[in-house]
Each structure stands twice: as structure tokens, then as C-alpha cells.
Amino acid sequence: MNSNREIFETWPIPKALTELALPMIFGQLIILVYNLADTFFIGRTNNPLMVAGVSLLLPVFNISITFANLFGIGGGTLISRLMGAKRDGEAKSVSSFCFWLTILSGGIFSLSMYVFMTPILRLLGASDDTLIFARQYTFCVIVIGAVPTILGMTLSNFLRSTGRAKQAGFGVSMGGIINIFLDPLFMFVLLPKGYEVLGAGIATMLSNVIICLYFLTVILRHNDGIISLSPANVLASARNIYEVFAVGVPAAVAVTLFDITYIIIDKLASGYGDIPLAAVGIVFKAERLPVNIGIGLCQGMMPLAGYNYSAGNISRMRESVRFSRLVGLVFGFASVAMYEIFAPYIMRIFIEDAQIVELGTHFLRARTLATPFVFICFHLVNFFQAVGMGGKALALGSARWVVFNIPLLFVMNWVFGMYGIVWTQVVADVMMAALSVWTYHSFEKSHNI
């Protein structure tokens, strides 16, 4: 643990951020690739109904991220702060508490999805033609795979929070690479034609199981005295339980609101037919490159900022925030240029249907204009989570969706139709980025930074 503390305390910020963020960025890229893999291989069938059916599961899968954020971010950021305050014993009980609550919540979610699968998919916009494919994918990825998926994400957060970003990044990357190989095996070799969506679901579920088993093995074999999975340590103090939920609930609410927004987008898009719905589903996957890199960068920044905030080293905390923000913005603006130039080629990677490619090209170019502003919003919400200010994180995360995105979706759909839906993100996130920056500067003033 001494070497890990040196990363937080003495390494130059660019070097420390590189050490913590690069494995997470690489892991996020692999996550992106294996999320895209399902869409890519299903797109090889050139069947828009299969693509649309799988696209419907995005909001449901995001509920998994909700639980992972509740206990992974809520517990992980607290573990970093407890380490900074040299309270390692309390970090041990927090990790055990979050570990067992993750298993319980994942099991309840899995059972609920099994019982209410069809009405939920109908609510999300599944038609008679797409329902069968949505059910196949949901059964594998959520009903069977919810617990290992959620637990794997939570354990990854624990490792990252203690400075073991390389192990966290490797585990995510390994699972993604395995999924890329399993997809074509199950879709085109082991299962008969017509069951490609089921094959993709089985491959994704198995890869998430492998990720979870890897993280469990790393933690159990290389016990550092910080992370505990033993039920004997599950009774965390009331104060620490409050701290977990004070940050975890806002993180979960942000994903829930994100989820609701995409449910609304799916419902609005489905009103224009299965072709636009398929195009939107591909765009949601294709636009993720800069978002996932931004997530990895913020994941590296969070333990660094949280540790130094708790240790009282405010200047180092501030430097980590500023440097990570600069890197993220440079990449964000570069990404805008890339998508404007290569959007049609990116769409054709997933499907050859000319109508879907044409619609998706317009949609992709419009939505990705928001990339730098999305990063600013996400970056500052993550900062407030890292330093334990869940209230500010909740306020910013909620405002992004409740005040800006969701109302504008209905207004712009009514005024501009389908194109209004995809242009909403740019308009909403420009305004939200301005509010986020103002909130952060107010924080600096109030803390005399």
C-alpha cells in the first residue's frame, strides 16, 4: 500500500493521473468495443428488427450501472477518502458492506426483470416484430447476468479507489476481448440461423461472469488490508453507511435519469417506425468513443482528488481537477472533428442498409457536437462525488436531465420532429456545462481555493 499512497501523495499530477487513468481509459475502450461488438455482429445479419430489438435493452442495462454506482462509486470514493484520512479499518468494513449489498440488489433486479420482462420491453417500445429478439437478449444479459455484471463493476471501483487501476483496467479489458471472440462463435457457429441475438446475449453474459470472477480472485489473493469481502466485516458504522449513500444515491439517480431520458428517446423514435429506431440505436453505440474515454479519465481523477481532499492537500486536489479537465476538453474537441468527417463510414461499419446509414449519419453528426460539453458536465459531477459532496453531484446530475434534456426532448420533437430529438443533446448540454462550471467556481470561492 505504500507505493499506492505515493501515487496519491507525491507523484507529479500528470504522472499520477496517467498511472490511474490510462488503465481505466483502456478498459473503457474495451468496454466500448465489446458493447459495439454485439451491435456490429447483429448488424452483419442486415436485419433492422434484430438491431432495434437489442437497442431497446440499453435503458434496462443502465439500471445495472445504477446499482454499481450506488455501491461502487458510493463505497469506492469513501474508501479513497478514508485512506487519505488514514482510517484503513473503516475502509475495510465499508467494502464488505457494499459487496454484500451489491449481491442482494443484483439478485432482486434479476428476479424482477424475469417476472416483468414482457411488459417492460413493451413499455420501452418493443413492437410485435422486435419483442422476440429483445426477450432473448434480456434473458441472457439481465436475468442470468445481472449479479455478475453489477458485482464486477462494483469490484472494479474498489480496486481503482485503492490505486490498483491496472488490475481494474485489465479485468475489464480481458472480459471485453473474450466477448469479442465469443460473439461470432455463439452467433454464427454454435447456434442456428435466426438465433444470432440469443448468441450475442450468451456471449455478453459469459464475458461478464469472467470479469467478476477475475476481480474476486485478485481481491482474495492479494489482500491489501483495505478491501474486505468477509461478512464478518459487513457492519459498517452508521456514519460511513450514510456517506456511502450520500454519494452513491446521487450517482445512481444520475444514471436513472439518464435511463429515463433514453427510454423517452426510444419511445419518441419508435413513433417514426423501426428504421429510425434502429438508426438511433446504432448512433447511441457509435457516439460512445469520447464518452468512454472521458469516463476513464474521470475514473482516474476521482481517487486522486478524493484522497487529497480528505488529506487536506487542496492545491494538489485542484491541480488534478484542472489537468484532467484540460486533457478531456482537448480530446472532446478533436472527437467532434472526427465524427463530422467520418460519420457515414462509422455507420456503415454496423449496417449496410442505406436508409439507416443516411439517417444515422445525420443523427451522429448532430449528437456528437455536444461532446466537449458532455465531458464538462460529467467531469464536475464526478469531482463532487469524489470529495463526498453528493448533494452538489445530485443537483447537477438531476438538472442535466430534469431541467434541460427531458423537457427539451418533448419541445424539440414537437417543433422539429425526429431531428429535434437528436439535436436536443447539444442545446441541453451547452446550458448544463455553463451551470456546472459556475457551481465549481462557487465551490472554490466557498473553500478559499
Tab-separated table of C-alpha atoms in Angstrom:
chain	number	residue	atom	x	y	z
A	1	MET	CA	0.000	0.000	0.000
A	2	ASN	CA	2.934	2.381	0.469
A	3	SER	CA	3.570	2.578	-3.271
A	4	ASN	CA	-0.110	3.304	-3.848
A	5	ARG	CA	-0.031	6.105	-1.280
A	6	GLU	CA	2.940	7.618	-3.108
A	7	ILE	CA	0.821	7.838	-6.253
A	8	PHE	CA	-1.750	9.880	-4.330
A	9	GLU	CA	0.660	11.972	-2.265
A	10	THR	CA	3.956	12.636	-4.043
A	11	TRP	CA	3.902	11.750	-7.740
A	12	PRO	CA	3.578	14.706	-10.172
A	13	ILE	CA	-0.064	15.094	-11.171
A	14	PRO	CA	0.424	14.247	-14.886
A	15	LYS	CA	2.306	11.075	-13.909
A	16	ALA	CA	-0.189	10.111	-11.185
A	17	LEU	CA	-3.179	10.753	-13.434
A	18	THR	CA	-1.561	8.748	-16.214
A	19	GLU	CA	-0.950	5.847	-13.821
A	20	LEU	CA	-4.543	5.900	-12.550
A	21	ALA	CA	-6.409	6.908	-15.702
A	22	LEU	CA	-4.664	5.085	-18.563
A	23	PRO	CA	-5.704	1.574	-17.439
A	24	MET	CA	-9.245	2.835	-16.915
A	25	ILE	CA	-9.317	4.546	-20.323
A	26	PHE	CA	-8.046	1.370	-21.953
A	27	GLY	CA	-10.641	-0.631	-20.042
A	28	GLN	CA	-13.367	1.774	-21.129
A	29	LEU	CA	-12.255	1.417	-24.747
A	30	ILE	CA	-12.538	-2.340	-24.450
A	31	ILE	CA	-15.974	-1.919	-22.861
A	32	LEU	CA	-16.891	0.230	-25.844
A	33	VAL	CA	-15.577	-2.344	-28.293
A	34	TYR	CA	-17.435	-5.243	-26.750
A	35	ASN	CA	-20.636	-3.198	-26.421
A	36	LEU	CA	-20.249	-2.314	-30.068
A	37	ALA	CA	-19.418	-5.920	-30.904
A	38	ASP	CA	-22.979	-7.091	-30.290
A	39	THR	CA	-24.370	-4.297	-32.470
A	40	PHE	CA	-21.675	-4.911	-35.112
A	41	PHE	CA	-22.223	-8.658	-35.396
A	42	ILE	CA	-26.004	-8.356	-35.230
A	43	GLY	CA	-25.739	-5.676	-37.919
A	44	ARG	CA	-23.978	-8.269	-40.123
A	45	THR	CA	-27.358	-10.030	-40.374
A	46	ASN	CA	-28.622	-6.845	-42.086
A	47	ASN	CA	-31.836	-7.330	-40.106
A	48	PRO	CA	-33.074	-3.961	-38.723
A	49	LEU	CA	-35.549	-5.760	-36.445
A	50	MET	CA	-32.725	-7.552	-34.632
A	51	VAL	CA	-30.776	-4.305	-34.291
A	52	ALA	CA	-33.842	-2.470	-32.978
A	53	GLY	CA	-34.676	-5.286	-30.532
A	54	VAL	CA	-31.199	-5.253	-28.969
A	55	SER	CA	-31.139	-1.439	-28.886
A	56	LEU	CA	-34.182	-1.470	-26.619
A	57	LEU	CA	-32.170	-3.087	-23.820
A	58	LEU	CA	-29.874	-0.079	-23.279
A	59	PRO	CA	-32.122	1.554	-20.642
A	60	VAL	CA	-32.517	-1.779	-18.822
A	61	PHE	CA	-28.773	-2.437	-18.851
A	62	ASN	CA	-28.213	1.046	-17.463
A	63	ILE	CA	-30.136	0.005	-14.355
A	64	SER	CA	-27.220	-2.367	-13.711
A	65	ILE	CA	-24.944	0.665	-13.790
A	66	THR	CA	-27.300	2.353	-11.328
A	67	PHE	CA	-26.677	-0.337	-8.709
A	68	ALA	CA	-22.954	-0.406	-9.495
A	69	ASN	CA	-22.793	3.362	-8.992
A	70	LEU	CA	-24.745	3.154	-5.746
A	71	PHE	CA	-22.259	0.793	-4.106
A	72	GLY	CA	-19.210	1.056	-6.376
A	73	ILE	CA	-18.933	4.848	-6.560
A	74	GLY	CA	-20.570	5.444	-3.175
A	75	GLY	CA	-18.284	2.924	-1.495
A	76	GLY	CA	-15.223	3.441	-3.687
A	77	THR	CA	-14.968	7.192	-3.236
A	78	LEU	CA	-15.434	6.782	0.516
A	79	ILE	CA	-12.656	4.180	0.601
A	80	SER	CA	-10.295	6.688	-1.078
A	81	ARG	CA	-11.216	9.388	1.418
A	82	LEU	CA	-10.792	7.016	4.375
A	83	MET	CA	-7.354	6.058	3.067
A	84	GLY	CA	-6.449	9.747	2.834
A	85	ALA	CA	-7.521	10.186	6.452
A	86	LYS	CA	-5.509	7.034	7.445
A	87	ARG	CA	-8.684	5.197	8.587
A	88	ASP	CA	-7.989	1.874	6.859
A	89	GLY	CA	-10.062	-0.236	9.261
A	90	GLU	CA	-13.201	1.689	8.414
A	91	ALA	CA	-12.466	1.282	4.700
A	92	LYS	CA	-12.446	-2.474	5.278
A	93	SER	CA	-15.959	-2.514	6.729
A	94	VAL	CA	-17.271	-0.169	4.009
A	95	SER	CA	-16.036	-2.507	1.258
A	96	SER	CA	-17.678	-5.551	2.876
A	97	PHE	CA	-20.959	-3.703	3.406
A	98	CYS	CA	-21.071	-2.585	-0.238
A	99	PHE	CA	-20.044	-6.009	-1.557
A	100	TRP	CA	-22.930	-7.873	0.057
A	101	LEU	CA	-25.497	-5.167	-0.688
A	102	THR	CA	-24.451	-5.327	-4.337
A	103	ILE	CA	-25.195	-9.065	-4.482
A	104	LEU	CA	-28.583	-8.582	-2.827
A	105	SER	CA	-29.681	-5.709	-5.076
A	106	GLY	CA	-28.470	-7.508	-8.224
A	107	GLY	CA	-30.481	-10.595	-7.293
A	108	ILE	CA	-33.667	-8.586	-6.732
A	109	PHE	CA	-33.176	-6.770	-10.049
A	110	SER	CA	-32.654	-10.050	-11.915
A	111	LEU	CA	-35.770	-11.653	-10.434
A	112	SER	CA	-37.887	-8.559	-11.119
A	113	MET	CA	-36.795	-8.479	-14.753
A	114	TYR	CA	-37.650	-12.156	-15.169
A	115	VAL	CA	-41.172	-11.645	-13.836
A	116	PHE	CA	-41.969	-8.397	-15.679
A	117	MET	CA	-39.824	-8.743	-18.804
A	118	THR	CA	-42.507	-8.515	-21.493
A	119	PRO	CA	-44.448	-5.515	-20.124
A	120	ILE	CA	-41.182	-3.653	-19.501
A	121	LEU	CA	-39.962	-4.257	-23.056
A	122	ARG	CA	-43.347	-3.198	-24.404
A	123	LEU	CA	-43.095	-0.020	-22.353
A	124	LEU	CA	-39.684	0.644	-23.902
A	125	GLY	CA	-41.186	0.487	-27.395
A	126	ALA	CA	-40.848	-3.156	-28.468
A	127	SER	CA	-43.144	-3.949	-31.381
A	128	ASP	CA	-44.546	-7.384	-32.233
A	129	ASP	CA	-41.630	-7.817	-34.641
A	130	THR	CA	-38.839	-6.814	-32.240
A	131	LEU	CA	-40.136	-8.290	-28.958
A	132	ILE	CA	-38.781	-11.806	-29.505
A	133	PHE	CA	-35.248	-10.510	-30.078
A	134	ALA	CA	-35.423	-8.132	-27.120
A	135	ARG	CA	-36.576	-11.008	-24.859
A	136	GLN	CA	-33.728	-13.297	-25.944
A	137	TYR	CA	-31.074	-10.690	-25.257
A	138	THR	CA	-32.638	-9.545	-21.982
A	139	PHE	CA	-32.897	-13.062	-20.563
A	140	CYS	CA	-29.181	-13.697	-21.037
A	141	VAL	CA	-27.692	-10.306	-20.182
A	142	ILE	CA	-30.032	-9.263	-17.353
A	143	VAL	CA	-31.970	-12.207	-15.935
A	144	ILE	CA	-28.950	-14.530	-15.818
A	145	GLY	CA	-26.167	-11.959	-15.948
A	146	ALA	CA	-27.292	-9.120	-13.676
A	147	VAL	CA	-25.483	-10.199	-10.482
A	148	PRO	CA	-22.045	-10.866	-12.033
A	149	THR	CA	-22.333	-7.735	-14.191
A	150	ILE	CA	-23.165	-5.416	-11.297
A	151	LEU	CA	-20.700	-7.082	-8.932
A	152	GLY	CA	-17.893	-6.861	-11.480
A	153	MET	CA	-18.420	-3.115	-11.925
A	154	THR	CA	-18.521	-2.594	-8.149
A	155	LEU	CA	-15.315	-4.546	-7.532
A	156	SER	CA	-13.591	-2.628	-10.315
A	157	ASN	CA	-14.437	0.583	-8.476
A	158	PHE	CA	-12.984	-0.829	-5.257
A	159	LEU	CA	-9.671	-1.668	-6.926
A	160	ARG	CA	-9.487	1.746	-8.583
A	161	SER	CA	-10.234	3.509	-5.306
A	162	THR	CA	-7.168	1.930	-3.674
A	163	GLY	CA	-4.834	2.851	-6.538
A	164	ARG	CA	-4.905	-0.531	-8.287
A	165	ALA	CA	-6.123	0.869	-11.580
A	166	LYS	CA	-4.021	-1.547	-13.633
A	167	GLN	CA	-5.801	-4.600	-12.234
A	168	ALA	CA	-9.167	-2.885	-12.640
A	169	GLY	CA	-8.426	-1.926	-16.226
A	170	PHE	CA	-7.013	-5.345	-17.095
A	171	GLY	CA	-10.087	-7.150	-15.792
A	172	VAL	CA	-12.484	-5.029	-17.806
A	173	SER	CA	-10.266	-5.338	-20.887
A	174	MET	CA	-9.979	-9.113	-20.565
A	175	GLY	CA	-13.743	-9.538	-20.359
A	176	GLY	CA	-14.254	-7.324	-23.385
A	177	ILE	CA	-11.745	-9.205	-25.511
A	178	ILE	CA	-13.336	-12.524	-24.551
A	179	ASN	CA	-16.741	-11.191	-25.540
A	180	ILE	CA	-15.452	-10.145	-28.960
A	181	PHE	CA	-14.323	-13.729	-29.611
A	182	LEU	CA	-17.432	-15.352	-28.122
A	183	ASP	CA	-19.892	-13.237	-30.133
A	184	PRO	CA	-19.244	-14.763	-33.575
A	185	LEU	CA	-18.742	-18.210	-32.035
A	186	PHE	CA	-22.220	-18.326	-30.499
A	187	MET	CA	-23.964	-16.244	-33.177
A	188	PHE	CA	-22.721	-17.907	-36.350
A	189	VAL	CA	-21.218	-21.275	-35.348
A	190	LEU	CA	-22.897	-22.835	-32.313
A	191	LEU	CA	-26.479	-21.602	-32.765
A	192	PRO	CA	-28.660	-21.958	-35.888
A	193	LYS	CA	-29.564	-19.081	-38.194
A	194	GLY	CA	-32.219	-16.815	-36.693
A	195	TYR	CA	-30.772	-17.071	-33.174
A	196	GLU	CA	-27.993	-14.509	-33.611
A	197	VAL	CA	-29.405	-12.213	-30.897
A	198	LEU	CA	-29.564	-15.099	-28.420
A	199	GLY	CA	-25.948	-15.935	-29.246
A	200	ALA	CA	-24.855	-12.349	-28.648
A	201	GLY	CA	-26.655	-12.366	-25.306
A	202	ILE	CA	-24.975	-15.590	-24.187
A	203	ALA	CA	-21.549	-14.240	-25.175
A	204	THR	CA	-22.047	-10.983	-23.275
A	205	MET	CA	-23.324	-12.787	-20.177
A	206	LEU	CA	-20.364	-15.187	-20.112
A	207	SER	CA	-17.828	-12.387	-20.508
A	208	ASN	CA	-19.353	-10.511	-17.562
A	209	VAL	CA	-19.163	-13.660	-15.431
A	210	ILE	CA	-15.464	-13.996	-16.284
A	211	ILE	CA	-14.803	-10.339	-15.368
A	212	CYS	CA	-16.486	-10.816	-11.996
A	213	LEU	CA	-14.538	-13.996	-11.221
A	214	TYR	CA	-11.265	-12.272	-12.113
A	215	PHE	CA	-11.913	-9.356	-9.747
A	216	LEU	CA	-12.900	-11.721	-6.947
A	217	THR	CA	-9.676	-13.667	-7.470
A	218	VAL	CA	-7.497	-10.538	-7.443
A	219	ILE	CA	-9.046	-9.211	-4.240
A	220	LEU	CA	-8.985	-12.545	-2.384
A	221	ARG	CA	-5.427	-13.482	-3.409
A	222	HIS	CA	-3.840	-10.070	-2.962
A	223	ASN	CA	-5.434	-8.812	0.226
A	224	ASP	CA	-4.093	-5.308	0.987
A	225	GLY	CA	-5.909	-4.815	4.286
A	226	ILE	CA	-8.225	-2.219	2.731
A	227	ILE	CA	-10.808	-4.221	0.764
A	228	SER	CA	-12.683	-6.953	2.633
A	229	LEU	CA	-15.374	-9.282	1.254
A	230	SER	CA	-15.939	-11.096	4.532
A	231	PRO	CA	-19.451	-10.975	6.028
A	232	ALA	CA	-17.726	-10.635	9.412
A	233	ASN	CA	-16.892	-7.016	8.476
A	234	VAL	CA	-20.257	-6.147	6.962
A	235	LEU	CA	-21.382	-3.941	9.873
A	236	ALA	CA	-20.055	-0.549	8.828
A	237	SER	CA	-20.646	2.415	11.120
A	238	ALA	CA	-23.825	4.416	10.696
A	239	ARG	CA	-21.777	7.434	9.664
A	240	ASN	CA	-19.980	5.531	6.921
A	241	ILE	CA	-23.199	3.950	5.660
A	242	TYR	CA	-24.618	7.454	5.391
A	243	GLU	CA	-21.505	8.560	3.463
A	244	VAL	CA	-21.873	5.637	1.037
A	245	PHE	CA	-25.447	6.552	0.235
A	246	ALA	CA	-24.796	10.308	0.309
A	247	VAL	CA	-22.586	9.870	-2.770
A	248	GLY	CA	-23.960	6.582	-4.132
A	249	VAL	CA	-27.595	7.653	-4.324
A	250	PRO	CA	-26.858	10.786	-6.376
A	251	ALA	CA	-24.644	8.688	-8.664
A	252	ALA	CA	-27.452	6.149	-9.042
A	253	VAL	CA	-30.088	8.829	-9.572
A	254	ALA	CA	-27.983	10.392	-12.337
A	255	VAL	CA	-27.894	7.079	-14.207
A	256	THR	CA	-31.617	6.541	-13.573
A	257	LEU	CA	-32.422	9.936	-15.072
A	258	PHE	CA	-30.086	9.164	-17.967
A	259	ASP	CA	-32.023	5.922	-18.366
A	260	ILE	CA	-35.389	7.671	-18.329
A	261	THR	CA	-34.126	10.082	-20.971
A	262	TYR	CA	-33.138	7.259	-23.283
A	263	ILE	CA	-36.451	5.493	-22.677
A	264	ILE	CA	-38.163	8.701	-23.777
A	265	ILE	CA	-35.894	8.938	-26.832
A	266	ASP	CA	-36.672	5.316	-27.745
A	267	LYS	CA	-40.396	5.899	-27.327
A	268	LEU	CA	-40.331	9.089	-29.393
A	269	ALA	CA	-38.131	7.486	-32.064
A	270	SER	CA	-40.308	4.354	-32.247
A	271	GLY	CA	-43.186	6.626	-33.242
A	272	TYR	CA	-41.367	7.219	-36.529
A	273	GLY	CA	-41.000	3.464	-37.256
A	274	ASP	CA	-38.465	0.658	-36.770
A	275	ILE	CA	-35.934	2.138	-39.239
A	276	PRO	CA	-35.339	5.393	-37.290
A	277	LEU	CA	-35.323	3.376	-34.053
A	278	ALA	CA	-32.583	1.126	-35.448
A	279	ALA	CA	-30.607	4.185	-36.613
A	280	VAL	CA	-30.861	5.794	-33.179
A	281	GLY	CA	-29.800	2.535	-31.531
A	282	ILE	CA	-26.630	2.386	-33.621
A	283	VAL	CA	-25.889	6.079	-33.011
A	284	PHE	CA	-26.130	5.561	-29.242
A	285	LYS	CA	-23.375	2.952	-29.554
A	286	ALA	CA	-21.253	4.756	-32.166
A	287	GLU	CA	-21.130	8.029	-30.217
A	288	ARG	CA	-19.644	6.376	-27.142
A	289	LEU	CA	-15.920	6.588	-28.008
A	290	PRO	CA	-15.198	10.035	-26.496
A	291	VAL	CA	-17.701	9.435	-23.708
A	292	ASN	CA	-15.973	6.233	-22.606
A	293	ILE	CA	-12.546	7.853	-22.772
A	294	GLY	CA	-13.898	10.731	-20.685
A	295	ILE	CA	-15.281	8.247	-18.162
A	296	GLY	CA	-11.879	6.558	-17.892
A	297	LEU	CA	-10.165	9.915	-17.398
A	298	CYS	CA	-12.604	10.877	-14.654
A	299	GLN	CA	-12.208	7.473	-13.015
A	300	GLY	CA	-8.507	8.195	-12.740
A	301	MET	CA	-9.126	11.690	-11.385
A	302	MET	CA	-11.654	10.684	-8.712
A	303	PRO	CA	-9.452	8.745	-6.233
A	304	LEU	CA	-6.663	11.300	-6.692
A	305	ALA	CA	-8.958	14.233	-5.946
A	306	GLY	CA	-10.829	12.458	-3.140
A	307	TYR	CA	-7.691	11.251	-1.362
A	308	ASN	CA	-6.031	14.686	-1.393
A	309	TYR	CA	-9.219	16.494	-0.406
A	310	SER	CA	-9.528	14.248	2.648
A	311	ALA	CA	-5.802	14.602	3.397
A	312	GLY	CA	-6.102	18.403	3.320
A	313	ASN	CA	-3.844	18.831	0.269
A	314	ILE	CA	-6.231	21.169	-1.562
A	315	SER	CA	-3.681	22.528	-4.023
A	316	ARG	CA	-2.907	19.017	-5.255
A	317	MET	CA	-6.608	18.234	-5.491
A	318	ARG	CA	-7.176	21.364	-7.560
A	319	GLU	CA	-4.262	20.572	-9.866
A	320	SER	CA	-5.648	17.086	-10.544
A	321	VAL	CA	-9.022	18.581	-11.475
A	322	ARG	CA	-7.561	21.221	-13.788
A	323	PHE	CA	-5.155	18.905	-15.584
A	324	SER	CA	-7.761	16.181	-16.181
A	325	ARG	CA	-10.245	18.781	-17.415
A	326	LEU	CA	-7.734	20.178	-19.919
A	327	VAL	CA	-6.931	16.720	-21.293
A	328	GLY	CA	-10.619	15.850	-21.585
A	329	LEU	CA	-11.527	19.040	-23.436
A	330	VAL	CA	-8.702	18.685	-25.950
A	331	PHE	CA	-9.847	15.178	-26.763
A	332	GLY	CA	-13.507	16.250	-26.805
A	333	PHE	CA	-12.999	18.887	-29.492
A	334	ALA	CA	-10.828	16.515	-31.529
A	335	SER	CA	-13.646	13.959	-31.368
A	336	VAL	CA	-16.154	16.433	-32.771
A	337	ALA	CA	-13.969	16.899	-35.848
A	338	MET	CA	-13.558	13.134	-36.258
A	339	TYR	CA	-17.293	12.426	-36.176
A	340	GLU	CA	-18.159	15.252	-38.567
A	341	ILE	CA	-15.770	13.789	-41.140
A	342	PHE	CA	-16.227	10.048	-40.662
A	343	ALA	CA	-19.880	9.690	-39.562
A	344	PRO	CA	-21.122	7.858	-42.707
A	345	TYR	CA	-18.195	5.433	-42.628
A	346	ILE	CA	-18.800	4.746	-38.933
A	347	MET	CA	-22.461	3.939	-39.606
A	348	ARG	CA	-21.541	1.520	-42.415
A	349	ILE	CA	-19.363	-0.435	-40.010
A	350	PHE	CA	-22.544	-1.535	-38.259
A	351	ILE	CA	-25.039	-1.981	-41.081
A	352	GLU	CA	-25.271	-1.607	-44.861
A	353	ASP	CA	-28.945	-0.609	-45.028
A	354	ALA	CA	-28.822	2.671	-46.996
A	355	GLN	CA	-31.759	4.295	-45.241
A	356	ILE	CA	-30.406	3.567	-41.777
A	357	VAL	CA	-26.925	4.780	-42.774
A	358	GLU	CA	-28.304	8.053	-44.142
A	359	LEU	CA	-30.453	8.776	-41.100
A	360	GLY	CA	-27.750	7.663	-38.681
A	361	THR	CA	-25.124	9.899	-40.311
A	362	HIS	CA	-27.240	12.999	-39.689
A	363	PHE	CA	-28.094	11.862	-36.164
A	364	LEU	CA	-24.478	11.044	-35.275
A	365	ARG	CA	-23.092	14.359	-36.503
A	366	ALA	CA	-25.698	16.302	-34.566
A	367	ARG	CA	-25.390	14.482	-31.250
A	368	THR	CA	-21.587	14.415	-31.115
A	369	LEU	CA	-21.338	18.215	-31.357
A	370	ALA	CA	-22.135	18.123	-27.646
A	371	THR	CA	-19.054	16.020	-26.761
A	372	PRO	CA	-16.893	18.704	-25.017
A	373	PHE	CA	-19.883	19.996	-23.068
A	374	VAL	CA	-20.893	16.475	-22.029
A	375	PHE	CA	-17.379	15.971	-20.673
A	376	ILE	CA	-17.524	19.169	-18.598
A	377	CYS	CA	-20.839	18.096	-17.059
A	378	PHE	CA	-19.634	14.579	-16.330
A	379	HIS	CA	-16.233	15.679	-15.055
A	380	LEU	CA	-17.587	18.092	-12.452
A	381	VAL	CA	-20.284	15.699	-11.234
A	382	ASN	CA	-17.542	13.104	-10.725
A	383	PHE	CA	-15.423	15.621	-8.854
A	384	PHE	CA	-18.188	16.357	-6.349
A	385	GLN	CA	-18.735	12.610	-5.916
A	386	ALA	CA	-15.010	12.145	-5.280
A	387	VAL	CA	-14.889	14.694	-2.451
A	388	GLY	CA	-18.067	13.376	-0.837
A	389	MET	CA	-20.380	16.223	-1.858
A	390	GLY	CA	-23.245	14.055	-3.013
A	391	GLY	CA	-25.754	16.897	-2.744
A	392	LYS	CA	-23.969	19.005	-5.333
A	393	ALA	CA	-23.452	15.966	-7.559
A	394	LEU	CA	-27.164	15.141	-7.303
A	395	ALA	CA	-28.186	18.728	-8.054
A	396	LEU	CA	-26.019	18.893	-11.179
A	397	GLY	CA	-26.868	15.386	-12.367
A	398	SER	CA	-30.593	15.943	-11.874
A	399	ALA	CA	-30.592	19.371	-13.505
A	400	ARG	CA	-28.966	17.986	-16.627
A	401	TRP	CA	-31.854	15.624	-17.254
A	402	VAL	CA	-34.881	17.047	-15.418
A	403	VAL	CA	-34.357	20.748	-16.149
A	404	PHE	CA	-32.746	20.604	-19.585
A	405	ASN	CA	-32.739	17.311	-21.520
A	406	ILE	CA	-36.154	15.796	-20.850
A	407	PRO	CA	-38.277	18.956	-21.291
A	408	LEU	CA	-36.321	19.906	-24.413
A	409	LEU	CA	-36.857	16.446	-25.914
A	410	PHE	CA	-40.620	16.937	-25.971
A	411	VAL	CA	-40.409	20.536	-27.137
A	412	MET	CA	-37.902	19.896	-29.928
A	413	ASN	CA	-39.683	16.723	-31.050
A	414	TRP	CA	-42.915	18.692	-31.312
A	415	VAL	CA	-41.284	21.552	-33.233
A	416	PHE	CA	-38.680	19.768	-35.385
A	417	GLY	CA	-39.749	16.109	-35.404
A	418	MET	CA	-37.175	13.318	-35.415
A	419	TYR	CA	-34.268	15.704	-35.981
A	420	GLY	CA	-35.325	17.718	-32.955
A	421	ILE	CA	-34.800	14.620	-30.800
A	422	VAL	CA	-31.163	14.211	-31.828
A	423	TRP	CA	-30.341	17.939	-31.623
A	424	THR	CA	-31.626	18.157	-28.048
A	425	GLN	CA	-28.352	16.965	-26.520
A	426	VAL	CA	-26.326	19.851	-27.961
A	427	VAL	CA	-28.737	22.515	-26.775
A	428	ALA	CA	-29.192	20.995	-23.323
A	429	ASP	CA	-25.526	20.277	-22.582
A	430	VAL	CA	-24.270	23.714	-23.616
A	431	MET	CA	-26.549	25.203	-20.963
A	432	MET	CA	-25.710	22.477	-18.453
A	433	ALA	CA	-21.959	22.925	-18.905
A	434	ALA	CA	-22.292	26.619	-18.078
A	435	LEU	CA	-24.210	25.770	-14.891
A	436	SER	CA	-21.620	23.124	-13.913
A	437	VAL	CA	-18.666	25.496	-14.301
A	438	TRP	CA	-20.461	28.168	-12.259
A	439	THR	CA	-21.145	25.611	-9.490
A	440	TYR	CA	-17.494	24.546	-9.365
A	441	HIS	CA	-16.244	28.141	-9.186
A	442	SER	CA	-18.704	28.769	-6.337
A	443	PHE	CA	-17.211	25.743	-4.558
A	444	GLU	CA	-13.702	27.175	-5.000
A	445	LYS	CA	-14.755	30.538	-3.583
A	446	SER	CA	-16.514	28.995	-0.596
A	447	HIS	CA	-13.369	26.968	0.228
A	448	ASN	CA	-10.974	29.868	-0.463
A	449	ILE	CA	-9.183	27.832	-3.118
